[in-house]
Amino acid sequence: MPHMPNLTFLPPAASPRRVLLSLFAVVLLLLASLGARAQSIDLYEGETPVEDQSEAARAAALPRALANVAIKLSGDPQAAQNAAIAASLGQAAQWMLDYRYREEARVENGVSLRTLSLIARFQPEPVDAWLRDSGLVLWSSPRPAITVWLGIDDGRGARLVAESQAQAVVALTRRAADRGIALLYPLLDIEDQSAIQVDQVWREDLTTLRTASERYGNRAVLAGRLQRNDNGWSASWLLLDAADAVQRWSDAGPDATALLARAGDAAVDAIAKRYARTALIGQPGRYAIAVSDIRSAPDFARLMAHLRSLALVRDIRVKGTRDGELQLELDLAAGLESLNAALAVSRQLQPLGAQDDAVPRYRWQP
C-alpha cells in the first residue's frame, strides 16, 4: 500500500481559498493511497458450514475448521487426508482462540438459500508444531496475491469485474481465501480503462495483461472468461506468474458459482506448486544481513513490519549502520534460501549478493 503523504501546515497568513485547495489536495492523495487492495487473509482461521449456533453444532464443526487450516497453511488440498493430521483433529477445541459466525443469503439455480458458517481462529504455535510433526511443509507468508481480470457475459454483453463489483464473484474470492491466497480486483478507473479492454482479456493478450497489472504490484495474474450459454455457463482461465504463463484450463456447468469456486482452487493449486514446497529450506539460525536505501523513519518502520510479516522470521535485532547500510540480525526458522524465496513474492527487498564480508545485501524498494 502506498505510504501516507507528508502533511505541510500552512502559515497563518494563508488565504481560506488556499487552505481549502490544499486540504482538497490532501484528501485526493489520501483517497489515492487507499487504491485497490487484496483482502487480508488470516492463515489460522478455518471456516466450515454449521446447522445452527448451538454448542453441539460448534463442537462437531471445529475439527473441520481445523482441517481447513491445515489445508490453508500447507497449500496441500489433501492435507486433511494425512493420517497424522486426521488423528489430531480432536485437538481443535483445545487450540481454538475464538470463533464467530457468518450468515449469508445466496441464489443457486434460481433458488434462494441461506447458509451459516462457523469461523474459528486457532493458536499458531501448536498448530505449526502439529503440521511439522505430521510431515507437512508450512507455506510461509507473505504469499503472492493474485490480480484478477475477469470478463463476464451473462447475456447482456461482456464486461470486466471491478473491485466495487467483487461481491458478484465472491465464490472465487472466498475459495482462494480459504486456501490462503488473496485476490485483488482492478479499480477499472480511467487508467485501467485506457490500458485494457474485456476483449483483450478474453483473447489472453499477454502483453496487455502484464502491462495493465503492473500498477497493482502482484506477480500473479488470473485472466478469466465466464460466459452464459444454452447449457449453462462456460469458463476459460489463464494464470500468469511474473513472465510465465503457468496454467490454462477450461470448465463448464450449469452453475456459475461452482465454476468460480473451482477456478479459485485451480489457481491456488498452481501457485502452491511454485511456492509451497520450497517454503522452508536451509538451516534455522541467526543470519546477518545489510539493507540499503533506508532513507527515513517511515522506511525503517515499513521494513520492520515487512520482515515481521514473514512467518520464518522469528526475531529481528538491529545491529547498527555502516557505510549507509542498516545492519540486521535475523533469527530464521529456515535458511537464507527460504528468506529469498519469501522476499521474491513481494519484491520490496531486492537481493544484491554479498561483498567481501560475506554478509548478504538487500536494497529496500517500498
Tab-separated table of C-alpha atoms in Angstrom:
chain	number	residue	atom	x	y	z
A	1	MET	CA	0.000	0.000	0.000
A	2	PRO	CA	1.419	3.451	-0.865
A	3	HIS	CA	2.734	5.397	2.108
A	4	MET	CA	0.709	8.240	3.569
A	5	PRO	CA	1.662	11.656	2.203
A	6	ASN	CA	3.563	14.144	4.334
A	7	LEU	CA	1.290	16.971	5.501
A	8	THR	CA	2.640	20.516	5.456
A	9	PHE	CA	0.835	23.031	7.675
A	10	LEU	CA	0.118	26.384	6.118
A	11	PRO	CA	1.225	29.603	7.820
A	12	PRO	CA	-1.457	31.732	9.465
A	13	ALA	CA	-1.406	34.192	6.587
A	14	ALA	CA	-2.655	31.613	4.098
A	15	SER	CA	-5.936	32.563	2.458
A	16	PRO	CA	-9.064	30.477	3.093
A	17	ARG	CA	-9.122	29.554	-0.597
A	18	ARG	CA	-5.525	28.330	-0.412
A	19	VAL	CA	-6.308	26.334	2.725
A	20	LEU	CA	-9.324	24.691	1.095
A	21	LEU	CA	-7.397	23.842	-2.061
A	22	SER	CA	-4.568	22.352	-0.028
A	23	LEU	CA	-6.949	20.308	2.088
A	24	PHE	CA	-8.689	19.124	-1.079
A	25	ALA	CA	-5.331	18.018	-2.487
A	26	VAL	CA	-4.559	16.136	0.715
A	27	VAL	CA	-7.933	14.375	0.562
A	28	LEU	CA	-7.252	13.329	-3.026
A	29	LEU	CA	-3.868	11.957	-2.024
A	30	LEU	CA	-5.375	10.034	0.854
A	31	LEU	CA	-8.063	8.568	-1.383
A	32	ALA	CA	-5.453	7.612	-3.958
A	33	SER	CA	-3.439	5.869	-1.280
A	34	LEU	CA	-6.406	3.648	-0.480
A	35	GLY	CA	-6.497	2.202	-4.041
A	36	ALA	CA	-7.405	-1.358	-4.853
A	37	ARG	CA	-6.116	-3.867	-2.374
A	38	ALA	CA	-6.330	-7.574	-1.749
A	39	GLN	CA	-8.355	-8.795	1.191
A	40	SER	CA	-6.498	-9.673	4.376
A	41	ILE	CA	-6.083	-13.409	4.974
A	42	ASP	CA	-5.706	-14.970	8.429
A	43	LEU	CA	-3.928	-18.271	7.820
A	44	TYR	CA	-5.030	-19.611	11.201
A	45	GLU	CA	-8.757	-19.141	10.591
A	46	GLY	CA	-10.852	-22.020	9.313
A	47	GLU	CA	-14.417	-21.743	8.040
A	48	THR	CA	-16.996	-24.521	7.748
A	49	PRO	CA	-20.810	-24.738	7.409
A	50	VAL	CA	-22.920	-25.387	10.518
A	51	GLU	CA	-26.608	-26.122	11.033
A	52	ASP	CA	-27.044	-23.647	13.885
A	53	GLN	CA	-25.165	-21.775	16.620
A	54	SER	CA	-25.593	-24.432	19.300
A	55	GLU	CA	-22.656	-25.710	21.330
A	56	ALA	CA	-23.120	-29.203	19.892
A	57	ALA	CA	-23.023	-27.941	16.305
A	58	ARG	CA	-19.918	-25.886	17.060
A	59	ALA	CA	-18.131	-28.827	18.693
A	60	ALA	CA	-18.869	-31.017	15.683
A	61	ALA	CA	-17.659	-28.339	13.245
A	62	LEU	CA	-14.384	-27.381	14.953
A	63	PRO	CA	-12.378	-30.365	13.620
A	64	ARG	CA	-13.486	-29.471	10.084
A	65	ALA	CA	-12.404	-25.865	10.620
A	66	LEU	CA	-9.002	-27.049	11.865
A	67	ALA	CA	-8.664	-29.368	8.862
A	68	ASN	CA	-9.249	-26.349	6.622
A	69	VAL	CA	-6.455	-24.510	8.443
A	70	ALA	CA	-4.124	-27.432	7.704
A	71	ILE	CA	-5.027	-27.158	4.013
A	72	LYS	CA	-4.539	-23.399	4.068
A	73	LEU	CA	-1.175	-23.475	5.866
A	74	SER	CA	0.314	-26.258	3.761
A	75	GLY	CA	-1.146	-25.370	0.366
A	76	ASP	CA	-1.987	-29.064	0.015
A	77	PRO	CA	-5.680	-29.745	-0.735
A	78	GLN	CA	-5.180	-33.324	0.513
A	79	ALA	CA	-3.606	-32.296	3.832
A	80	ALA	CA	-6.600	-33.440	5.866
A	81	GLN	CA	-6.176	-36.955	4.428
A	82	ASN	CA	-2.777	-37.234	6.144
A	83	ALA	CA	-3.188	-39.911	8.838
A	84	ALA	CA	-1.329	-37.897	11.499
A	85	ILE	CA	-3.400	-34.801	10.708
A	86	ALA	CA	-6.687	-36.698	10.842
A	87	ALA	CA	-5.742	-38.324	14.143
A	88	SER	CA	-5.191	-34.959	15.857
A	89	LEU	CA	-8.249	-33.026	14.678
A	90	GLY	CA	-9.816	-33.704	18.061
A	91	GLN	CA	-7.426	-31.077	19.495
A	92	ALA	CA	-9.391	-28.333	17.737
A	93	ALA	CA	-11.275	-27.122	20.816
A	94	GLN	CA	-8.059	-27.031	22.869
A	95	TRP	CA	-6.228	-24.939	20.253
A	96	MET	CA	-9.093	-22.581	19.412
A	97	LEU	CA	-8.585	-18.920	20.285
A	98	ASP	CA	-12.007	-17.549	19.337
A	99	TYR	CA	-14.857	-18.020	16.910
A	100	ARG	CA	-17.645	-16.168	15.138
A	101	TYR	CA	-20.429	-16.907	12.673
A	102	ARG	CA	-21.203	-15.715	9.164
A	103	GLU	CA	-24.736	-15.860	7.765
A	104	GLU	CA	-25.293	-15.256	4.076
A	105	ALA	CA	-28.103	-15.342	1.546
A	106	ARG	CA	-27.470	-16.502	-1.993
A	107	VAL	CA	-29.333	-17.669	-5.083
A	108	GLU	CA	-28.355	-21.048	-6.516
A	109	ASN	CA	-30.058	-22.372	-9.651
A	110	GLY	CA	-32.833	-19.865	-9.116
A	111	VAL	CA	-33.445	-20.912	-5.501
A	112	SER	CA	-32.848	-18.547	-2.568
A	113	LEU	CA	-30.705	-20.147	0.125
A	114	ARG	CA	-29.358	-19.049	3.498
A	115	THR	CA	-26.134	-20.505	4.838
A	116	LEU	CA	-24.493	-20.291	8.253
A	117	SER	CA	-20.754	-20.791	8.698
A	118	LEU	CA	-18.511	-21.102	11.735
A	119	ILE	CA	-15.206	-19.211	11.520
A	120	ALA	CA	-12.724	-20.405	14.149
A	121	ARG	CA	-9.250	-18.997	14.809
A	122	PHE	CA	-6.533	-21.246	16.244
A	123	GLN	CA	-3.262	-20.731	18.130
A	124	PRO	CA	-0.330	-20.534	15.683
A	125	GLU	CA	2.342	-22.248	17.824
A	126	PRO	CA	0.668	-25.617	18.494
A	127	VAL	CA	-0.829	-25.707	15.004
A	128	ASP	CA	2.563	-25.106	13.372
A	129	ALA	CA	4.187	-27.790	15.511
A	130	TRP	CA	1.352	-30.215	14.727
A	131	LEU	CA	1.742	-29.741	10.982
A	132	ARG	CA	5.527	-30.100	11.062
A	133	ASP	CA	5.308	-33.214	13.247
A	134	SER	CA	2.849	-34.628	10.710
A	135	GLY	CA	5.386	-34.177	7.924
A	136	LEU	CA	3.709	-31.254	6.175
A	137	VAL	CA	5.670	-28.280	4.863
A	138	LEU	CA	4.291	-24.930	6.016
A	139	TRP	CA	3.774	-22.439	3.213
A	140	SER	CA	5.130	-19.319	4.857
A	141	SER	CA	3.922	-15.762	4.372
A	142	PRO	CA	3.864	-13.427	2.583
A	143	ARG	CA	2.042	-15.263	-0.142
A	144	PRO	CA	1.590	-13.965	-3.673
A	145	ALA	CA	-1.713	-12.146	-4.070
A	146	ILE	CA	-3.367	-12.573	-7.468
A	147	THR	CA	-4.667	-9.721	-9.615
A	148	VAL	CA	-7.880	-10.854	-11.330
A	149	TRP	CA	-9.037	-9.694	-14.752
A	150	LEU	CA	-12.375	-11.440	-15.222
A	151	GLY	CA	-14.710	-10.757	-18.141
A	152	ILE	CA	-18.312	-11.938	-17.703
A	153	ASP	CA	-21.106	-12.123	-20.275
A	154	ASP	CA	-24.420	-13.172	-18.735
A	155	GLY	CA	-26.289	-12.429	-21.946
A	156	ARG	CA	-26.208	-8.653	-21.595
A	157	GLY	CA	-22.749	-8.084	-23.051
A	158	ALA	CA	-19.227	-8.725	-21.830
A	159	ARG	CA	-17.813	-6.587	-19.022
A	160	LEU	CA	-14.879	-6.694	-16.631
A	161	VAL	CA	-15.401	-7.170	-12.901
A	162	ALA	CA	-14.206	-4.179	-10.880
A	163	GLU	CA	-13.228	-4.097	-7.224
A	164	SER	CA	-16.574	-2.465	-6.433
A	165	GLN	CA	-18.397	-5.432	-8.028
A	166	ALA	CA	-16.329	-8.227	-6.466
A	167	GLN	CA	-19.267	-9.414	-4.348
A	168	ALA	CA	-20.766	-10.802	-7.571
A	169	VAL	CA	-17.898	-13.308	-7.790
A	170	VAL	CA	-17.499	-13.956	-4.065
A	171	ALA	CA	-17.292	-17.715	-4.691
A	172	LEU	CA	-13.965	-17.188	-6.470
A	173	THR	CA	-12.629	-14.805	-3.830
A	174	ARG	CA	-13.667	-16.926	-0.878
A	175	ARG	CA	-12.373	-20.209	-2.257
A	176	ALA	CA	-8.957	-18.651	-2.833
A	177	ALA	CA	-9.068	-17.086	0.650
A	178	ASP	CA	-9.995	-20.462	2.160
A	179	ARG	CA	-6.768	-21.747	0.612
A	180	GLY	CA	-4.753	-18.795	1.964
A	181	ILE	CA	-4.461	-16.646	-1.174
A	182	ALA	CA	-5.818	-13.107	-1.504
A	183	LEU	CA	-7.364	-11.864	-4.742
A	184	LEU	CA	-7.258	-8.263	-5.920
A	185	TYR	CA	-9.746	-6.900	-8.438
A	186	PRO	CA	-8.913	-3.834	-10.562
A	187	LEU	CA	-10.338	-0.410	-9.899
A	188	LEU	CA	-11.375	-0.092	-13.553
A	189	ASP	CA	-10.812	3.633	-13.324
A	190	ILE	CA	-9.722	5.767	-16.262
A	191	GLU	CA	-6.180	4.396	-16.075
A	192	ASP	CA	-7.392	0.797	-16.254
A	193	GLN	CA	-9.929	1.504	-18.972
A	194	SER	CA	-7.259	3.068	-21.155
A	195	ALA	CA	-4.892	0.137	-20.550
A	196	ILE	CA	-7.097	-2.917	-21.079
A	197	GLN	CA	-10.456	-3.937	-22.532
A	198	VAL	CA	-12.545	-7.040	-21.940
A	199	ASP	CA	-11.810	-8.428	-25.420
A	200	GLN	CA	-8.069	-8.306	-24.657
A	201	VAL	CA	-8.673	-10.335	-21.500
A	202	TRP	CA	-10.811	-12.842	-23.369
A	203	ARG	CA	-8.243	-13.421	-26.089
A	204	GLU	CA	-5.442	-13.655	-23.490
A	205	ASP	CA	-3.359	-10.749	-24.741
A	206	LEU	CA	-0.313	-11.436	-22.550
A	207	THR	CA	1.458	-8.138	-23.180
A	208	THR	CA	-1.620	-6.104	-22.302
A	209	LEU	CA	-2.394	-8.215	-19.235
A	210	ARG	CA	1.115	-7.781	-17.845
A	211	THR	CA	1.218	-4.048	-18.583
A	212	ALA	CA	-2.214	-3.344	-17.089
A	213	SER	CA	-1.353	-5.381	-13.989
A	214	GLU	CA	1.886	-3.543	-13.199
A	215	ARG	CA	0.149	-0.832	-11.169
A	216	TYR	CA	-1.193	-3.443	-8.737
A	217	GLY	CA	2.237	-4.856	-7.932
A	218	ASN	CA	1.386	-8.573	-7.899
A	219	ARG	CA	3.491	-11.229	-9.626
A	220	ALA	CA	0.474	-13.447	-10.256
A	221	VAL	CA	-2.364	-12.555	-12.628
A	222	LEU	CA	-5.544	-14.542	-13.289
A	223	ALA	CA	-7.390	-13.785	-16.530
A	224	GLY	CA	-10.826	-15.329	-16.947
A	225	ARG	CA	-13.735	-15.579	-19.355
A	226	LEU	CA	-17.124	-16.555	-17.916
A	227	GLN	CA	-19.987	-16.759	-20.402
A	228	ARG	CA	-23.604	-17.904	-20.280
A	229	ASN	CA	-24.707	-20.331	-22.995
A	230	ASP	CA	-27.634	-22.637	-23.781
A	231	ASN	CA	-26.316	-25.318	-21.411
A	232	GLY	CA	-25.474	-23.035	-18.500
A	233	TRP	CA	-22.017	-21.482	-18.261
A	234	SER	CA	-18.576	-21.952	-19.774
A	235	ALA	CA	-15.292	-20.602	-18.445
A	236	SER	CA	-11.691	-20.380	-19.582
A	237	TRP	CA	-8.796	-19.282	-17.404
A	238	LEU	CA	-5.149	-18.270	-17.694
A	239	LEU	CA	-2.782	-17.917	-14.734
A	240	LEU	CA	0.391	-15.858	-15.124
A	241	ASP	CA	3.251	-15.668	-12.648
A	242	ALA	CA	5.768	-12.929	-13.483
A	243	ALA	CA	6.593	-13.517	-17.156
A	244	ASP	CA	5.376	-17.121	-17.252
A	245	ALA	CA	2.042	-18.486	-18.411
A	246	VAL	CA	1.671	-21.036	-15.618
A	247	GLN	CA	-1.564	-22.768	-16.499
A	248	ARG	CA	-4.551	-22.664	-18.860
A	249	TRP	CA	-7.783	-24.548	-18.274
A	250	SER	CA	-11.463	-24.582	-19.227
A	251	ASP	CA	-14.610	-25.548	-17.363
A	252	ALA	CA	-18.361	-25.720	-17.944
A	253	GLY	CA	-21.514	-26.435	-15.983
A	254	PRO	CA	-24.985	-25.241	-15.054
A	255	ASP	CA	-23.890	-23.200	-12.013
A	256	ALA	CA	-21.582	-20.186	-12.356
A	257	THR	CA	-20.897	-20.214	-8.606
A	258	ALA	CA	-19.439	-23.714	-8.810
A	259	LEU	CA	-17.268	-22.732	-11.787
A	260	LEU	CA	-15.896	-19.753	-9.875
A	261	ALA	CA	-15.134	-21.861	-6.797
A	262	ARG	CA	-13.318	-24.477	-8.876
A	263	ALA	CA	-11.290	-21.724	-10.536
A	264	GLY	CA	-10.197	-20.497	-7.102
A	265	ASP	CA	-8.979	-23.978	-6.233
A	266	ALA	CA	-7.180	-24.439	-9.550
A	267	ALA	CA	-5.405	-21.076	-9.308
A	268	VAL	CA	-4.198	-21.738	-5.752
A	269	ASP	CA	-3.098	-25.268	-6.671
A	270	ALA	CA	-0.926	-23.856	-9.463
A	271	ILE	CA	0.571	-21.155	-7.222
A	272	ALA	CA	1.187	-23.657	-4.415
A	273	LYS	CA	3.155	-25.924	-6.734
A	274	ARG	CA	5.506	-22.999	-7.341
A	275	TYR	CA	5.873	-21.688	-3.803
A	276	ALA	CA	4.592	-24.010	-1.085
A	277	ARG	CA	7.047	-26.877	-1.482
A	278	THR	CA	10.082	-24.608	-1.132
A	279	ALA	CA	8.736	-22.746	1.872
A	280	LEU	CA	11.307	-23.988	4.414
A	281	ILE	CA	14.781	-24.768	3.061
A	282	GLY	CA	18.112	-24.496	4.827
A	283	GLN	CA	19.362	-24.474	8.380
A	284	PRO	CA	17.474	-22.443	11.020
A	285	GLY	CA	19.564	-19.922	12.929
A	286	ARG	CA	20.716	-16.321	13.177
A	287	TYR	CA	21.810	-14.609	9.961
A	288	ALA	CA	23.334	-11.170	9.421
A	289	ILE	CA	22.036	-9.070	6.515
A	290	ALA	CA	22.604	-5.493	5.340
A	291	VAL	CA	19.873	-3.301	3.837
A	292	SER	CA	20.473	-0.160	1.774
A	293	ASP	CA	18.147	2.694	0.756
A	294	ILE	CA	16.527	3.108	4.184
A	295	ARG	CA	16.166	6.878	3.910
A	296	SER	CA	13.681	7.790	6.637
A	297	ALA	CA	11.977	6.640	9.817
A	298	PRO	CA	8.881	5.554	7.838
A	299	ASP	CA	11.143	3.459	5.580
A	300	PHE	CA	12.603	1.778	8.661
A	301	ALA	CA	9.149	1.146	10.135
A	302	ARG	CA	7.876	-0.371	6.886
A	303	LEU	CA	10.965	-2.576	6.590
A	304	MET	CA	10.488	-3.880	10.133
A	305	ALA	CA	6.789	-4.526	9.512
A	306	HIS	CA	7.607	-6.336	6.278
A	307	LEU	CA	10.187	-8.590	7.916
A	308	ARG	CA	7.895	-9.350	10.852
A	309	SER	CA	5.171	-10.394	8.408
A	310	LEU	CA	7.367	-13.278	7.222
A	311	ALA	CA	6.442	-16.482	9.032
A	312	LEU	CA	10.039	-17.734	9.045
A	313	VAL	CA	11.418	-14.580	10.760
A	314	ARG	CA	11.336	-15.329	14.494
A	315	ASP	CA	13.263	-12.307	15.759
A	316	ILE	CA	14.999	-9.156	14.440
A	317	ARG	CA	17.958	-7.394	16.040
A	318	VAL	CA	19.183	-4.035	14.802
A	319	LYS	CA	22.986	-4.068	15.000
A	320	GLY	CA	23.570	-0.527	13.720
A	321	THR	CA	24.527	1.192	10.472
A	322	ARG	CA	27.696	1.045	8.401
A	323	ASP	CA	28.531	2.694	5.080
A	324	GLY	CA	24.927	3.790	4.593
A	325	GLU	CA	23.540	0.310	5.218
A	326	LEU	CA	21.313	-0.901	8.029
A	327	GLN	CA	22.874	-3.930	9.728
A	328	LEU	CA	20.371	-6.523	10.955
A	329	GLU	CA	20.498	-9.955	12.530
A	330	LEU	CA	17.541	-12.203	11.722
A	331	ASP	CA	16.582	-15.313	13.651
A	332	LEU	CA	15.156	-17.544	10.908
A	333	ALA	CA	13.177	-20.778	11.100
A	334	ALA	CA	14.974	-21.837	7.897
A	335	GLY	CA	17.946	-20.756	5.796
A	336	LEU	CA	18.605	-17.743	3.606
A	337	GLU	CA	17.263	-19.678	0.608
A	338	SER	CA	13.834	-19.629	2.223
A	339	LEU	CA	14.193	-15.949	3.091
A	340	ASN	CA	14.997	-15.069	-0.514
A	341	ALA	CA	12.072	-17.164	-1.763
A	342	ALA	CA	9.706	-15.323	0.589
A	343	LEU	CA	11.114	-11.911	-0.349
A	344	ALA	CA	10.674	-12.671	-4.055
A	345	VAL	CA	6.913	-12.682	-3.578
A	346	SER	CA	6.599	-9.014	-2.579
A	347	ARG	CA	9.814	-7.757	-4.222
A	348	GLN	CA	10.237	-4.992	-1.622
A	349	LEU	CA	13.678	-6.284	-0.613
A	350	GLN	CA	15.858	-6.948	-3.646
A	351	PRO	CA	18.886	-9.226	-3.082
A	352	LEU	CA	22.205	-7.690	-4.167
A	353	GLY	CA	24.503	-10.567	-3.244
A	354	ALA	CA	27.368	-10.401	-0.755
A	355	GLN	CA	30.634	-8.454	-0.621
A	356	ASP	CA	33.978	-9.373	0.930
A	357	ASP	CA	32.453	-9.770	4.401
A	358	ALA	CA	30.032	-12.437	3.035
A	359	VAL	CA	27.023	-10.607	4.500
A	360	PRO	CA	24.013	-10.820	2.135
A	361	ARG	CA	22.915	-7.403	0.970
A	362	TYR	CA	19.476	-6.163	0.005
A	363	ARG	CA	18.006	-2.962	-1.406
A	364	TRP	CA	14.751	-1.648	0.075
A	365	GLN	CA	12.124	-0.755	-2.525
A	366	PRO	CA	8.957	0.430	-0.746
